Coordinates of C-alpha atoms and ligand atoms in Angstrom, one line a residue:
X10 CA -6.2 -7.2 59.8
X11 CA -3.8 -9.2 58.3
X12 CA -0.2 -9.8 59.3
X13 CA 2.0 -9.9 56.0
X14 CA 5.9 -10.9 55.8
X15 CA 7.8 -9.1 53.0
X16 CA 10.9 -10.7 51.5
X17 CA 13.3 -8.0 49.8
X18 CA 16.8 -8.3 48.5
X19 CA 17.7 -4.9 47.6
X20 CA 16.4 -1.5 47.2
X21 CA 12.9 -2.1 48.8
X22 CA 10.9 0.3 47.4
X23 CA 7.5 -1.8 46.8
X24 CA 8.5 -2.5 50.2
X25 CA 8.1 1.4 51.3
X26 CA 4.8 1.7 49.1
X27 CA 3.2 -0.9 51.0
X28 CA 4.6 0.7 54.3
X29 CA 3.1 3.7 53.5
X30 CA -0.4 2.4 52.2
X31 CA -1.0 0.8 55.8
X32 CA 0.2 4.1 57.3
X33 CA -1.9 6.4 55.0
X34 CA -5.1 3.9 56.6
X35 CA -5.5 2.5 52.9
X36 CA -4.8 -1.2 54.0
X37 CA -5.6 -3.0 56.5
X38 CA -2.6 -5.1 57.7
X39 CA 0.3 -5.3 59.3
X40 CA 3.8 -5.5 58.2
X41 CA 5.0 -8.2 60.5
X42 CA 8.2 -8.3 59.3
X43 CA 11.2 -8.1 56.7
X44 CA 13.5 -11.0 55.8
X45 CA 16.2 -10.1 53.8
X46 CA 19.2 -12.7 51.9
X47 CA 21.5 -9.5 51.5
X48 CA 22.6 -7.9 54.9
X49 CA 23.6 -5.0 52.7
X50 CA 19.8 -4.3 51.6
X51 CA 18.4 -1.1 51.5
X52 CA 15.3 -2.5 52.4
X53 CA 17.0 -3.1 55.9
X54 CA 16.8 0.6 56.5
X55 CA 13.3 0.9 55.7
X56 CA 12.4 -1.7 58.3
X57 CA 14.3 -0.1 60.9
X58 CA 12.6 3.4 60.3
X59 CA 9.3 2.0 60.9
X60 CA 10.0 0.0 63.7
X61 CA 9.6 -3.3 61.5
X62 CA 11.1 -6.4 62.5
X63 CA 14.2 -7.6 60.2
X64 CA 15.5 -11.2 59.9
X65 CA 18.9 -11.6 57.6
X66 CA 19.4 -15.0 56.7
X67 CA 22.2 -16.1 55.2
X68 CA 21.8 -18.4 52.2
X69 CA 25.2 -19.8 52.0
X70 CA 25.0 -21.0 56.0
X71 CA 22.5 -24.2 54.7
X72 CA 23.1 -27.4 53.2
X73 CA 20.6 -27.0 50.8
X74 CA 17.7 -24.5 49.2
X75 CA 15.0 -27.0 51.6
X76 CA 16.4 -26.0 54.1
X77 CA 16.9 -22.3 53.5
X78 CA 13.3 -22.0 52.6
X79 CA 12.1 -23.8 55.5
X80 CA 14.2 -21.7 58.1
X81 CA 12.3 -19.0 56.0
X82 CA 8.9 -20.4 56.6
X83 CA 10.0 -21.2 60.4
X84 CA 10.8 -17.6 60.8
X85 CA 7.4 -15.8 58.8
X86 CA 5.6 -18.5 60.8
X87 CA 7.2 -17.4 64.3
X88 CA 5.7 -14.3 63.6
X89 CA 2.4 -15.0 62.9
X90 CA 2.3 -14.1 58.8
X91 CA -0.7 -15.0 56.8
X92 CA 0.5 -13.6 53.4
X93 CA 4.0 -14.1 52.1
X94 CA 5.0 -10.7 49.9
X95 CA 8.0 -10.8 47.5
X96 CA 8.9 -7.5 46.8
X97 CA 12.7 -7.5 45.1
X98 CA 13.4 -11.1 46.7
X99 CA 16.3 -12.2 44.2
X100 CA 15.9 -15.9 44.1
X101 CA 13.5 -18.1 42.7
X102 CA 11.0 -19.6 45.7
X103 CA 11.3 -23.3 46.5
X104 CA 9.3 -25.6 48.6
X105 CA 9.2 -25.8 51.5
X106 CA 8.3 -22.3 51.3
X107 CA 5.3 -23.0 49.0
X108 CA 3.7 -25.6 50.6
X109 CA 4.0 -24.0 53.5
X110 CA 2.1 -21.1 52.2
X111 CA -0.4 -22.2 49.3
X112 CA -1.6 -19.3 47.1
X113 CA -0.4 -17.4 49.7
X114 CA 2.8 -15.8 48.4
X115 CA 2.4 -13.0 46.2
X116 CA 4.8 -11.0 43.8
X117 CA 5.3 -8.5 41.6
X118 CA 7.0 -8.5 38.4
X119 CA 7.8 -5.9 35.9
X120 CA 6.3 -6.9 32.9
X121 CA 3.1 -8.1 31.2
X122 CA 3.5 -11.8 32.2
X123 CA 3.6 -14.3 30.6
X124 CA 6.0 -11.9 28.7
X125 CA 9.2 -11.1 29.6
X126 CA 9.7 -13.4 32.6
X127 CA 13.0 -13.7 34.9
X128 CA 15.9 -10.8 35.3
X129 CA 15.9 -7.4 33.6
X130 CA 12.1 -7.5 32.4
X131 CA 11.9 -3.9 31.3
X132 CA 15.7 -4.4 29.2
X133 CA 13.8 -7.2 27.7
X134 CA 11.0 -5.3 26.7
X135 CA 12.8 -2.5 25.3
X136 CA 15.2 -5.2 23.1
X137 CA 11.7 -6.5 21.9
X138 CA 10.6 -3.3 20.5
X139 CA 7.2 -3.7 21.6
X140 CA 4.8 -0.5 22.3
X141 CA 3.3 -1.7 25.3
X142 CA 5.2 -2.9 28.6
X143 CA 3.7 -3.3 32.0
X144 CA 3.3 -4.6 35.9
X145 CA 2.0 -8.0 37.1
X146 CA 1.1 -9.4 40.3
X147 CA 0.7 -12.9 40.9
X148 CA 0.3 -15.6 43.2
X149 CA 3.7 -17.7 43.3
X150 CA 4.0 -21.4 42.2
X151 CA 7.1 -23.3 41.9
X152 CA 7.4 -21.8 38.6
X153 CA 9.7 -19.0 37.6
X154 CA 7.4 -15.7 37.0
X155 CA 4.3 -18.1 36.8
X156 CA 1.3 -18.5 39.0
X157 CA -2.5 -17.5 38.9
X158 CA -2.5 -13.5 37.9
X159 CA -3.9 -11.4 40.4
X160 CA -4.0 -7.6 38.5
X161 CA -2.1 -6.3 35.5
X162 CA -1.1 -2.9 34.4
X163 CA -0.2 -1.7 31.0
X164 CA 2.4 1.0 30.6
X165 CA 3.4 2.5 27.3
X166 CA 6.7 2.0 26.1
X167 CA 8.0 6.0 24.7
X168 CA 10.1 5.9 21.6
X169 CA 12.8 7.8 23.1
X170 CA 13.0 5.1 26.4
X171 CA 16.1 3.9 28.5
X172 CA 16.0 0.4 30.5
X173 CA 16.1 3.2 33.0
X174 CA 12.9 5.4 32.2
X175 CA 11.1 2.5 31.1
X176 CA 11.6 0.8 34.5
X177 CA 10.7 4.3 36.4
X178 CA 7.2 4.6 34.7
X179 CA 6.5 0.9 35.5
X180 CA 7.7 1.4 38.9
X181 CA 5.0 4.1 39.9
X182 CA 2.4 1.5 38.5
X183 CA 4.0 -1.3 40.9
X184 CA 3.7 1.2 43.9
X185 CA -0.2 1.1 43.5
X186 CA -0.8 -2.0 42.2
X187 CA 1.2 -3.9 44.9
X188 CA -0.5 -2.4 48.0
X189 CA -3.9 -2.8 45.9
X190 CA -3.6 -6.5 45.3
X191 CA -2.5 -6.8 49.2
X192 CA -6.2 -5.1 50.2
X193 CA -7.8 -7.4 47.7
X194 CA -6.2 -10.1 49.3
X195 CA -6.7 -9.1 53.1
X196 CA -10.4 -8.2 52.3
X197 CA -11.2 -12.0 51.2
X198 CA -11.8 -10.8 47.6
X199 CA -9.6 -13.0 45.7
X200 CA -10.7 -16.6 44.7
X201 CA -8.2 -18.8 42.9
X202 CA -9.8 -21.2 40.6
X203 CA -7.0 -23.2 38.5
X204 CA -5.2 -20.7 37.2
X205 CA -8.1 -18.1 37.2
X206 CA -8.0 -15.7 40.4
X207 CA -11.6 -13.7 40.1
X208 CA -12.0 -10.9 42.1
X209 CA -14.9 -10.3 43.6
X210 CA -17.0 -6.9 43.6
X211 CA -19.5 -5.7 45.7
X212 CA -22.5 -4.7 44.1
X213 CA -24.1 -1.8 44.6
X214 CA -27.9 -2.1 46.1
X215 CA -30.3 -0.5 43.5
Ligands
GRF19 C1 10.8 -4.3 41.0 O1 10.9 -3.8 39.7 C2 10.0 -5.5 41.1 O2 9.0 -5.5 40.1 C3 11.0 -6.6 40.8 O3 12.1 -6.2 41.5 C4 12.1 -4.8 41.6 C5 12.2 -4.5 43.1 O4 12.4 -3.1 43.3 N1 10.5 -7.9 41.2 P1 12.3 -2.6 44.8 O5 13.4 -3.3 45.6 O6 10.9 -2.9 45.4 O7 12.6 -1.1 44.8

């Protein structure tokens, strides 16, 4: 049983899927807590409903982005979180943070990375005119949408599509790939090799 710390800025619904996963008995971990930059987040709510510990820190009350991200790492550490999960965090991820948690922040991104990396991935997609648009999960480096891939979805692109259907048929594949990459995680079956992650399968005794 892992303890897992979710950062959110917003809406939170990866958030909620991965809420509901642990509750359903489909993985094997606890949300320890929520840490939120925007005290207006929906995600805040979420928390509350399911008796989840929420943190708002303010970005704008530290001298600098070392030492916002470190009073973020104090505070996951504090409460005991093995696995960092950024699900709608709005800001690019800085050291201290990462070094304080080696291949051990995850996000999610919607889009076929390395395609289509940064804000409005789907709008993106859609300008691009290609066929084929998607989820990613991926370990977090000091990069912006880069880091060893963890799992990828595909999702077709509909000739008739909005930014806003688009992003809703990417969004149901980000509801079961997050909570999916989280179990993969907690059940010791990811292996980062450069920038390789293989996941390993249990073979079936013949
Ligand atoms: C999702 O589309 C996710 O891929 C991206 O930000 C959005 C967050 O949505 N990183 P929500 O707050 O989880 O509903």
């Amino acid at each position: 049983m892992i303890n897992i710390g979710v950062l959110a800025s917003g809406r939170g619904s990866n958030f909620q899927s991965i809420i509901d996963s642990i509750d359903r008995g489909g993985l094997a971990a606890k949300a320890a807590c929520l840490i939120t930059d925007n005290p207006e987040a929906y995600a805040i709510e979420r928390a509350k409903r399911h008796n989840i510990p929420h943190v708002y820190i303010n970005p704008a009350a530290f001298k600098s982005k070392a030492l916002f991200y470190q009073r973020i790492a104090d505070e996951l550490n504090a409460f005991g979180v093995e696995l960092v999960v950024l699900a709608g965090f709005m800001r690019v991820v800085k050291r201290p943070l990462i070094e304080a948690f080696p291949m051990r922040v995850m996000n999610i991104h919607p889009a076929l990375l390395p395609a289509f990396k940064g804000l409005h991935a789907q709008r993106q997609a859609l300008e691009y005119g290609v066929k084929i648009a998607g989820c990613t999960v991926h370990f977090v480096d000091e990069g912006v949408d880069t880091g060893p891939i963890i799992l990828q979805e595909a999702v077709p692109v509909l000739p008739d599509d909005s930014e806003d259907s688009l992003s809703a048929r990417i969004l149901e594949c980000e509801h079961r790939m997050y909570p999916l990459a989280i179990k993969l995680y907690a059940e010791g079956k990811l292996k980062v090799s450069g920038n390789r992650v293989k996941i390993a399968t249990v073979m079936p005794i013949l």
